[in-house]
Amino acid sequence: NAGVTQTPKFQVLKTGQSMTLQCAQDMNHNSMYWYRQDPGMGLRLIYYSASEGTTDKGEVPNGYNVSRLNKREFSLRLESAAPSQTSVYFCASRKDRISGNTIYFGEGSWLTVV
Amino acid sequence: GESVGLHLPTLSVQEGDNSIINCAYSNSASDYFIWYKQESGKGPQFIIDIRSNMDKRQGQRVTVLLNKTVKHLSLQIAATQPGDSAVYFCAENIPTGFQKLVFGTGTRLLVSP
């Protein structure tokens, strides 16, 4: 049981380039999330998908887009990368949006935009 | 891959000591709380959780205490081991329609042999 798997682990982009972070979970969870983590700050929600077929903005959505491809997969796209998007990105999943359900994280994707 | 917690509060303990890590949460309506452990270069790992109708919950070597009066959460680790060295942070579930999870910035635990 792999849990939440995200790729790539590391990526360096030039300003203006685009890329997609891939995420898949094998826990049959309904809800999936993308967070970013910056030094000295807690995890901040970029986008989430409460269930297959729906996506919504989180706290810091600007500069990102997402696709819930199916129940397992939730991708995050940077259309035109900026240095401010240098961060560690975590995909996460949760059984559903009921309080009491733990959220599980992937191992992270380290993105540097130069 | 270390880019998390460069300026975090740090708790240094000796191997075998008990550790207490504290967290102040923000919303009095929060109804569920989670503690995570994050090792360098890895994703947050679930440790233990507690619902707001409880004051205490115990796991293997860990205990979480909840004081709703002062909006305070603590994680106690018994007989701390070098492998416990990591950043620990709490999360609170705010029961909006979205069931929003808000994460703290964390505390770095350093365990000396």
Coordinates of N, CA and C in Angstrom, one line a residue:
Chain A
N1 N 0.9 -1.2 0.0 CA 0.0 0.0 0.0 C 0.9 1.2 0.0
A2 N 0.9 2.0 -1.1 CA 1.9 3.1 -1.3 C 1.4 4.3 -0.6
G3 N 0.0 4.5 -0.4 CA -0.5 5.7 0.2 C -0.6 6.8 -0.9
V4 N 0.1 7.9 -0.6 CA 0.0 9.0 -1.5 C 1.4 9.1 -2.2
T5 N 1.4 9.1 -3.5 CA 2.6 9.1 -4.3 C 2.6 10.4 -5.2
Q6 N 3.7 11.1 -5.1 CA 3.8 12.3 -6.0 C 5.1 12.4 -6.7
T7 N 5.1 12.9 -7.9 CA 6.3 13.1 -8.7 C 6.2 14.4 -9.5
P8 N 7.4 15.0 -9.8 CA 8.8 14.5 -9.4 C 9.1 14.9 -7.9
K9 N 10.2 14.3 -7.5 CA 10.7 14.6 -6.1 C 11.4 16.0 -6.1
F10 N 12.2 16.2 -7.1 CA 12.9 17.5 -7.3 C 12.8 18.0 -8.7
Q11 N 12.7 19.4 -8.8 CA 12.6 20.0 -10.1 C 13.1 21.4 -10.0
V12 N 13.9 21.8 -11.0 CA 14.4 23.1 -11.2 C 13.8 23.7 -12.4
L13 N 13.1 24.8 -12.3 CA 12.5 25.5 -13.5 C 13.1 26.9 -13.7
K14 N 13.0 27.3 -14.9 CA 13.4 28.7 -15.2 C 12.1 29.5 -15.1
T15 N 12.2 30.8 -14.8 CA 11.0 31.6 -14.7 C 10.3 31.6 -16.1
G16 N 9.0 31.4 -16.0 CA 8.2 31.4 -17.2 C 7.9 30.0 -17.7
Q17 N 8.7 29.0 -17.3 CA 8.4 27.6 -17.7 C 7.2 27.1 -17.0
S18 N 6.7 26.0 -17.6 CA 5.5 25.4 -17.0 C 5.9 24.0 -16.6
M19 N 5.1 23.4 -15.7 CA 5.3 22.1 -15.3 C 4.0 21.6 -14.6
T20 N 3.9 20.3 -14.5 CA 2.8 19.6 -13.8 C 3.4 18.7 -12.7
L21 N 2.9 18.8 -11.5 CA 3.2 17.9 -10.4 C 2.0 16.8 -10.4
Q22 N 2.5 15.6 -10.4 CA 1.5 14.5 -10.4 C 1.3 13.9 -9.0
C23 N 0.1 13.5 -8.7 CA -0.2 12.9 -7.5 C -1.2 11.8 -7.6
A24 N -1.0 10.6 -6.9 CA -2.0 9.6 -7.0 C -2.0 8.9 -5.6
Q25 N -3.3 8.5 -5.2 CA -3.4 7.8 -3.9 C -4.2 6.5 -4.2
D26 N -3.8 5.5 -3.4 CA -4.4 4.2 -3.5 C -5.3 3.8 -2.3
M27 N -5.8 4.8 -1.6 CA -6.5 4.5 -0.4 C -8.0 4.7 -0.6
N28 N -8.4 4.9 -1.9 CA -9.8 5.1 -2.2 C -10.4 6.3 -1.5
H29 N -9.6 7.3 -1.3 CA -10.1 8.5 -0.7 C -10.8 9.4 -1.6
N30 N -11.8 10.1 -1.1 CA -12.6 11.0 -1.9 C -11.9 12.4 -2.1
S31 N -11.3 12.9 -1.0 CA -10.8 14.2 -1.1 C -9.3 14.3 -1.3
M32 N -8.9 15.2 -2.1 CA -7.4 15.3 -2.3 C -7.1 16.8 -2.3
Y33 N -5.8 17.1 -2.0 CA -5.3 18.4 -1.7 C -3.9 18.7 -2.2
W34 N -3.7 19.9 -2.5 CA -2.3 20.3 -2.8 C -2.0 21.5 -1.8
Y35 N -0.8 21.3 -1.1 CA -0.3 22.3 -0.2 C 1.1 22.7 -0.6
R36 N 1.4 23.9 -0.1 CA 2.8 24.3 -0.2 C 3.3 24.6 1.2
Q37 N 4.6 24.4 1.4 CA 5.2 24.6 2.7 C 6.5 25.4 2.5
D38 N 6.5 26.5 3.2 CA 7.6 27.5 3.1 C 8.2 27.6 4.5
P39 N 9.5 28.0 4.6 CA 10.2 28.1 5.9 C 9.5 29.0 6.8
G40 N 9.3 28.6 8.0 CA 8.6 29.4 9.0 C 7.1 29.6 8.9
M41 N 6.6 28.9 7.9 CA 5.1 28.9 7.7 C 4.5 27.6 7.8
G42 N 3.3 27.5 8.2 CA 2.6 26.2 8.2 C 2.2 25.9 6.8
L43 N 1.7 24.7 6.6 CA 1.2 24.2 5.3 C 0.1 25.1 4.8
R44 N 0.1 25.6 3.6 CA -0.9 26.4 3.1 C -1.6 25.7 1.9
L45 N -2.9 25.8 1.9 CA -3.7 25.1 0.9 C -3.7 25.8 -0.4
I46 N -3.4 25.2 -1.5 CA -3.4 25.8 -2.8 C -4.8 25.5 -3.5
Y47 N -5.1 24.2 -3.6 CA -6.3 23.8 -4.2 C -6.7 22.5 -3.5
Y48 N -8.0 22.2 -3.6 CA -8.5 20.9 -3.1 C -9.6 20.4 -4.0
S49 N -9.8 19.1 -3.9 CA -10.9 18.5 -4.6 C -11.6 17.6 -3.6
A50 N -12.8 18.1 -3.3 CA -13.6 17.4 -2.3 C -14.0 16.0 -2.7
S51 N -14.3 15.9 -4.0 CA -14.6 14.6 -4.5 C -14.3 14.6 -6.0
E52 N -14.4 13.4 -6.6 CA -14.1 13.3 -8.0 C -15.0 14.2 -8.8
G53 N -14.4 15.0 -9.7 CA -15.2 15.9 -10.6 C -15.3 17.3 -10.0
T54 N -14.8 17.6 -8.9 CA -14.9 18.9 -8.3 C -13.5 19.4 -7.9
T55 N -13.2 20.7 -8.1 CA -12.0 21.3 -7.5 C -12.4 22.7 -7.0
D56 N -11.7 23.2 -6.0 CA -11.9 24.5 -5.5 C -10.6 25.1 -5.0
K57 N -10.6 26.5 -5.0 CA -9.4 27.2 -4.6 C -9.3 27.1 -3.0
G58 N -8.0 27.1 -2.7 CA -7.7 27.2 -1.2 C -7.2 28.6 -0.9
E59 N -6.2 28.7 0.0 CA -5.8 30.0 0.4 C -4.9 30.7 -0.6
V60 N -4.1 29.9 -1.3 CA -3.0 30.6 -2.2 C -3.1 30.0 -3.6
P61 N -4.2 30.2 -4.3 CA -4.3 29.5 -5.6 C -3.7 30.2 -6.8
N62 N -3.3 31.5 -6.6 CA -2.8 32.3 -7.8 C -1.6 31.7 -8.4
G63 N -1.6 31.5 -9.7 CA -0.5 30.9 -10.4 C -0.5 29.4 -10.6
Y64 N -1.6 28.8 -10.1 CA -1.7 27.4 -10.2 C -3.0 27.0 -10.8
N65 N -3.0 25.8 -11.4 CA -4.3 25.1 -11.8 C -4.2 23.7 -11.4
V66 N -5.4 23.0 -11.3 CA -5.4 21.6 -10.9 C -6.4 20.9 -11.8
S67 N -6.2 19.6 -11.8 CA -7.1 18.7 -12.5 C -7.3 17.4 -11.7
R68 N -8.5 17.1 -11.4 CA -8.8 15.8 -10.7 C -9.1 14.9 -11.9
L69 N -8.1 14.1 -12.2 CA -8.2 13.3 -13.4 C -9.2 12.1 -13.2
N70 N -9.2 11.6 -12.0 CA -10.1 10.5 -11.7 C -10.0 10.4 -10.1
K71 N -10.6 9.4 -9.5 CA -10.6 9.4 -8.1 C -9.2 9.3 -7.5
R72 N -8.3 8.6 -8.2 CA -7.0 8.4 -7.7 C -6.0 9.6 -7.9
E73 N -6.2 10.3 -9.0 CA -5.2 11.3 -9.4 C -5.6 12.7 -9.3
F74 N -4.7 13.6 -8.9 CA -4.9 15.0 -8.7 C -3.6 15.7 -9.1
S75 N -3.6 16.4 -10.1 CA -2.4 17.1 -10.6 C -2.4 18.6 -10.4
L76 N -1.2 19.1 -10.2 CA -1.1 20.6 -10.0 C -0.2 21.1 -11.1
R77 N -0.7 22.2 -11.7 CA 0.1 22.7 -12.9 C 0.5 24.2 -12.6
L78 N 1.7 24.5 -12.9 CA 2.3 25.8 -12.8 C 2.4 26.3 -14.3
E79 N 1.6 27.2 -14.7 CA 1.6 27.6 -16.1 C 2.7 28.4 -16.5
S80 N 3.2 29.3 -15.6 CA 4.3 30.2 -15.9 C 5.0 30.4 -14.6
A81 N 6.0 29.6 -14.3 CA 6.6 29.6 -13.0 C 7.3 30.9 -12.6
A82 N 7.2 31.3 -11.4 CA 7.8 32.5 -10.8 C 8.7 32.1 -9.6
P83 N 9.7 32.9 -9.3 CA 10.6 32.6 -8.2 C 9.8 32.4 -6.9
S84 N 8.7 33.2 -6.7 CA 7.8 33.1 -5.5 C 7.2 31.7 -5.4
Q85 N 7.2 30.9 -6.4 CA 6.7 29.6 -6.3 C 7.7 28.5 -5.9
T86 N 8.9 29.0 -5.6 CA 9.9 28.1 -5.1 C 9.4 27.6 -3.7
S87 N 9.3 26.3 -3.5 CA 8.6 25.8 -2.3 C 8.7 24.3 -2.3
V88 N 8.2 23.7 -1.2 CA 8.0 22.3 -1.2 C 6.5 22.1 -1.3
Y89 N 6.1 21.2 -2.2 CA 4.7 21.0 -2.5 C 4.3 19.6 -2.0
F90 N 3.2 19.5 -1.3 CA 2.7 18.2 -0.8 C 1.3 18.0 -1.3
C91 N 1.1 16.8 -1.8 CA -0.2 16.3 -2.1 C -0.7 15.5 -0.9
A92 N -2.0 15.6 -0.7 CA -2.6 14.8 0.4 C -3.9 14.3 0.1
S93 N -4.4 13.4 0.8 CA -5.7 12.8 0.6 C -6.4 12.5 2.0
R94 N -7.7 12.5 1.9 CA -8.5 12.3 3.1 C -9.7 11.5 2.6
K95 N -10.2 10.6 3.5 CA -11.3 9.7 3.1 C -12.5 10.6 2.6
D96 N -12.9 11.5 3.4 CA -13.9 12.5 2.9 C -13.8 13.7 3.9
R97 N -14.7 14.6 3.7 CA -14.7 15.9 4.4 C -15.4 15.8 5.7
I98 N -15.3 14.7 6.4 CA -16.0 14.7 7.7 C -14.9 14.8 8.8
S99 N -15.2 15.7 9.7 CA -14.2 15.9 10.8 C -13.9 14.6 11.5
G100 N -12.7 14.3 11.7 CA -12.3 13.1 12.3 C -11.6 12.2 11.4
N101 N -11.6 12.6 10.1 CA -10.8 11.8 9.1 C -9.4 12.4 9.0
T102 N -8.4 11.6 9.2 CA -7.1 12.1 9.1 C -6.7 12.4 7.6
I103 N -5.8 13.4 7.4 CA -5.3 13.7 6.1 C -3.9 13.1 6.0
Y104 N -3.6 12.4 4.9 CA -2.4 11.7 4.7 C -1.6 12.4 3.6
F105 N -0.3 12.5 3.8 CA 0.5 13.3 2.9 C 1.5 12.4 2.1
G106 N 1.8 12.9 0.9 CA 2.9 12.4 0.1 C 4.2 12.8 0.6
E107 N 5.3 12.4 -0.1 CA 6.6 12.7 0.4 C 7.1 14.0 0.0
G108 N 6.4 14.7 -0.8 CA 6.8 16.1 -1.2 C 7.6 16.2 -2.5
S109 N 7.4 17.4 -3.1 CA 8.1 17.7 -4.3 C 8.8 19.1 -4.1
W110 N 10.2 19.0 -4.2 CA 11.0 20.3 -4.0 C 11.1 21.0 -5.3
L111 N 10.5 22.2 -5.4 CA 10.6 22.9 -6.7 C 11.4 24.2 -6.5
T112 N 12.3 24.4 -7.3 CA 13.1 25.7 -7.3 C 12.9 26.4 -8.7
V113 N 12.5 27.6 -8.6 CA 12.3 28.5 -9.8 C 13.4 29.5 -9.8
V114 N 14.2 29.5 -10.9 CA 15.3 30.4 -10.9 C 15.1 31.5 -12.0
Chain B
G1 N 17.3 18.5 0.7 CA 15.8 18.7 0.6 C 15.3 19.5 1.8
E2 N 16.2 19.9 2.7 CA 15.7 20.6 3.9 C 15.4 22.0 3.6
S3 N 14.1 22.3 3.6 CA 13.7 23.7 3.4 C 12.6 24.1 4.4
V4 N 12.3 23.2 5.4 CA 11.2 23.4 6.3 C 11.8 23.8 7.6
G5 N 11.2 24.8 8.3 CA 11.5 25.0 9.7 C 12.8 25.6 10.0
L6 N 13.3 26.5 9.2 CA 14.6 27.0 9.4 C 14.7 27.9 10.7
H7 N 13.5 28.5 11.1 CA 13.5 29.3 12.2 C 12.5 28.9 13.2
L8 N 12.4 27.6 13.4 CA 11.4 27.1 14.3 C 11.9 27.0 15.7
P9 N 11.0 27.1 16.7 CA 11.4 26.9 18.1 C 11.9 25.5 18.2
T10 N 12.9 25.3 19.1 CA 13.6 24.0 19.2 C 13.5 23.5 20.6
L11 N 13.2 22.2 20.8 CA 13.2 21.6 22.1 C 14.4 20.5 22.0
S12 N 15.3 20.7 22.9 CA 16.4 19.7 23.0 C 16.3 18.9 24.2
V13 N 16.4 17.6 24.0 CA 16.2 16.6 25.2 C 17.3 15.5 25.1
Q14 N 17.5 14.9 26.2 CA 18.4 13.7 26.2 C 17.6 12.4 25.9
E15 N 18.2 11.5 25.3 CA 17.6 10.2 25.1 C 17.1 9.6 26.4
G16 N 15.8 9.2 26.3 CA 15.2 8.6 27.5 C 14.3 9.6 28.3
D17 N 14.6 10.9 28.1 CA 13.7 11.9 28.8 C 12.3 11.8 28.1
N18 N 11.4 12.4 28.9 CA 10.0 12.7 28.3 C 10.0 14.1 27.6
S19 N 9.4 14.2 26.5 CA 9.3 15.4 25.8 C 7.9 15.9 25.8
I20 N 7.7 17.2 25.9 CA 6.4 17.8 25.8 C 6.4 18.9 24.7
I21 N 5.6 18.8 23.7 CA 5.6 19.8 22.7 C 4.2 20.5 22.7
N22 N 4.2 21.8 22.6 CA 3.0 22.5 22.8 C 2.5 23.1 21.5
C23 N 1.2 23.4 21.5 CA 0.6 24.0 20.3 C -0.6 24.8 20.8
A24 N -0.7 26.1 20.4 CA -1.8 26.9 20.6 C -2.7 27.0 19.3
Y25 N -3.9 26.6 19.4 CA -4.7 26.6 18.2 C -5.6 27.9 18.2
S26 N -6.2 28.1 17.0 CA -6.7 29.5 16.8 C -8.2 29.6 17.0
N27 N -8.9 28.5 16.7 CA -10.4 28.6 16.6 C -11.1 27.8 17.7
S28 N -11.9 28.5 18.5 CA -12.6 27.8 19.6 C -13.7 26.8 19.0
A29 N -14.0 26.9 17.8 CA -15.0 26.0 17.2 C -14.3 24.7 16.6
S30 N -13.0 24.7 16.6 CA -12.3 23.5 16.1 C -12.7 22.2 16.8
D31 N -13.0 21.2 16.1 CA -13.5 20.0 16.7 C -12.7 18.7 16.6
Y32 N -11.5 18.9 16.0 CA -10.7 17.7 15.7 C -9.3 18.2 15.6
F33 N -8.3 17.5 16.2 CA -6.9 17.9 16.2 C -6.0 16.7 15.8
I34 N -4.9 17.1 15.1 CA -4.0 16.0 14.7 C -2.6 16.5 15.0
W35 N -1.7 15.6 15.4 CA -0.3 15.8 15.5 C 0.4 15.1 14.4
Y36 N 1.4 15.8 13.8 CA 2.2 15.2 12.7 C 3.6 15.3 13.1
K37 N 4.4 14.4 12.6 CA 5.9 14.4 12.7 C 6.4 14.5 11.2
Q38 N 7.4 15.4 11.1 CA 8.0 15.6 9.8 C 9.5 15.5 9.9
E39 N 10.0 14.4 9.3 CA 11.5 14.3 9.3 C 12.0 15.0 8.0
S40 N 13.3 15.3 8.1 CA 13.9 16.1 7.1 C 13.8 15.4 5.7
G41 N 13.3 16.2 4.7 CA 13.1 15.6 3.4 C 12.0 14.7 3.2
K42 N 11.1 14.7 4.1 CA 9.9 13.8 4.0 C 8.6 14.5 4.2
G43 N 7.5 13.9 3.9 CA 6.2 14.4 4.1 C 5.8 14.3 5.6
P44 N 4.8 15.1 6.0 CA 4.2 14.9 7.4 C 3.6 13.5 7.6
Q45 N 3.9 13.0 8.7 CA 3.4 11.6 9.1 C 2.5 11.7 10.3
F46 N 1.3 11.2 10.1 CA 0.3 11.2 11.2 C 0.9 10.5 12.5
I47 N 0.7 11.1 13.6 CA 1.1 10.5 14.9 C -0.1 10.1 15.7
I48 N -1.0 11.1 16.0 CA -2.1 10.8 16.9 C -3.1 11.9 16.7
D49 N -4.4 11.6 16.9 CA -5.4 12.6 16.8 C -6.3 12.6 18.0
I50 N -7.1 13.7 18.1 CA -8.1 13.7 19.3 C -9.3 14.6 18.9
R51 N -10.4 14.1 19.3 CA -11.6 14.9 19.0 C -11.9 15.9 20.2
S52 N -12.6 16.9 19.9 CA -12.8 18.0 20.9 C -13.6 17.6 22.1
N53 N -14.3 16.4 22.0 CA -15.1 15.9 23.2 C -14.2 15.1 24.1
M54 N -12.9 15.1 23.9 CA -12.0 14.4 24.7 C -10.9 15.3 25.3
D55 N -10.3 15.0 26.4 CA -9.3 15.8 27.0 C -7.9 15.1 26.8
K56 N -7.9 13.8 26.6 CA -6.7 13.1 26.6 C -6.8 11.9 25.7
R57 N -5.8 11.6 25.0 CA -5.8 10.3 24.2 C -4.3 9.8 24.2
Q58 N -4.2 8.5 24.4 CA -2.9 7.9 24.4 C -2.7 6.9 23.3
G59 N -1.4 7.0 22.8 CA -1.0 6.0 21.8 C 0.2 5.3 22.3
Q60 N 1.0 4.7 21.4 CA 2.2 4.1 21.8 C 3.3 5.1 22.0
R61 N 3.7 5.3 23.3 CA 4.7 6.3 23.7 C 4.2 7.7 23.6
V62 N 3.1 8.0 23.0 CA 2.6 9.4 22.8 C 1.3 9.6 23.5
T63 N 1.1 10.8 24.0 CA -0.1 11.2 24.6 C -0.5 12.6 24.2
V64 N -1.7 12.8 23.8 CA -2.1 14.2 23.4 C -3.1 14.7 24.5
L65 N -2.9 15.9 24.9 CA -3.8 16.5 25.9 C -4.4 17.8 25.2
L66 N -5.7 17.9 25.5 CA -6.4 19.0 24.9 C -7.0 19.9 26.0
N67 N -6.7 21.1 26.0 CA -7.3 22.1 26.9 C -8.1 23.1 26.1
K68 N -9.4 22.9 26.0 CA -10.2 23.8 25.2 C -10.4 25.2 25.8
T69 N -10.3 25.2 27.1 CA -10.5 26.5 27.8 C -9.5 27.6 27.4
V70 N -8.2 27.1 27.2 CA -7.2 28.0 26.7 C -6.7 27.7 25.3
K71 N -7.4 26.9 24.6 CA -7.1 26.5 23.2 C -5.7 26.1 23.1
H72 N -5.4 25.0 23.9 CA -4.0 24.5 23.9 C -4.0 23.0 23.7
L73 N -3.0 22.6 23.0 CA -2.8 21.2 22.7 C -1.4 20.8 23.0
S74 N -1.2 19.7 23.6 CA 0.2 19.2 23.8 C 0.4 17.8 23.4
L75 N 1.6 17.5 23.0 CA 2.0 16.2 22.6 C 3.1 15.7 23.6
Q76 N 2.9 14.7 24.3 CA 3.9 14.1 25.2 C 4.5 12.9 24.6
I77 N 5.8 12.8 24.5 CA 6.5 11.6 24.0 C 7.3 11.0 25.2
A78 N 7.0 9.8 25.5 CA 7.7 9.1 26.6 C 9.0 8.5 26.1
A79 N 10.0 8.5 27.0 CA 11.2 7.8 26.7 C 11.7 8.2 25.3
T80 N 11.9 9.5 25.1 CA 12.3 10.0 23.7 C 13.6 9.3 23.2
Q81 N 13.5 9.0 21.9 CA 14.6 8.3 21.3 C 15.2 9.2 20.2
P82 N 16.4 8.9 19.8 CA 17.0 9.7 18.7 C 16.2 9.7 17.4
G83 N 15.5 8.6 17.2 CA 14.6 8.5 16.0 C 13.4 9.4 16.1
D84 N 13.2 10.0 17.2 CA 12.0 10.9 17.4 C 12.4 12.3 16.9
S85 N 13.7 12.6 16.7 CA 14.1 13.9 16.2 C 13.4 14.2 14.9
A86 N 12.7 15.4 14.9 CA 12.0 15.8 13.7 C 11.3 17.1 14.1
V87 N 10.5 17.6 13.1 CA 9.6 18.7 13.4 C 8.2 18.2 13.6
Y88 N 7.6 18.7 14.7 CA 6.3 18.3 15.1 C 5.3 19.4 14.9
F89 N 4.2 19.2 14.3 CA 3.2 20.3 14.3 C 1.8 19.8 14.4
C90 N 1.0 20.7 14.9 CA -0.4 20.3 15.1 C -1.3 20.8 14.0
A91 N -2.4 20.3 13.9 CA -3.4 20.8 12.9 C -4.8 20.8 13.6
E92 N -5.6 21.8 13.3 CA -6.9 21.8 13.9 C -7.9 21.8 12.7
N93 N -9.0 21.1 12.9 CA -10.1 21.1 11.9 C -11.2 22.1 12.3
I94 N -11.4 23.0 11.4 CA -12.4 24.0 11.6 C -13.6 23.6 10.9
P95 N -14.7 23.4 11.6 CA -15.9 22.7 10.9 C -16.7 23.6 10.1
T96 N -16.1 24.2 9.1 CA -16.9 24.9 8.0 C -17.4 23.9 7.1
G97 N -18.1 24.3 6.0 CA -18.6 23.3 5.1 C -17.5 22.6 4.4
F98 N -16.3 23.2 4.3 CA -15.1 22.6 3.7 C -14.4 21.7 4.7
Q99 N -14.6 21.8 6.0 CA -13.8 21.1 7.0 C -12.4 21.5 6.8
K100 N -12.1 22.7 7.1 CA -10.7 23.2 6.8 C -9.8 22.8 7.9
L101 N -8.6 22.3 7.5 CA -7.5 22.0 8.4 C -6.5 23.2 8.4
V102 N -6.2 23.6 9.5 CA -5.2 24.7 9.7 C -4.0 24.1 10.4
F103 N -2.8 24.4 9.9 CA -1.6 23.7 10.4 C -0.8 24.8 11.1
G104 N -0.2 24.4 12.2 CA 0.8 25.2 12.9 C 2.1 25.1 12.2
T105 N 3.1 26.0 12.7 CA 4.4 26.1 12.0 C 5.3 25.0 12.5
G106 N 5.1 24.5 13.8 CA 5.9 23.4 14.2 C 7.0 23.7 15.3
T107 N 7.4 22.7 15.9 CA 8.5 22.7 16.9 C 9.5 21.6 16.5
R108 N 10.8 22.0 16.5 CA 11.8 21.0 16.1 C 12.3 20.3 17.4
L109 N 12.2 19.0 17.4 CA 12.7 18.2 18.6 C 14.0 17.6 18.2
L110 N 15.0 17.9 19.1 CA 16.4 17.3 18.9 C 16.6 16.4 20.1
V111 N 17.0 15.2 19.8 CA 17.2 14.2 20.8 C 18.7 13.8 20.8
S112 N 19.4 14.0 21.9 CA 20.8 13.7 22.0 C 20.9 12.3 22.6
P113 N 21.9 11.5 22.1 CA 22.1 10.1 22.6 C 22.7 10.2 24.0

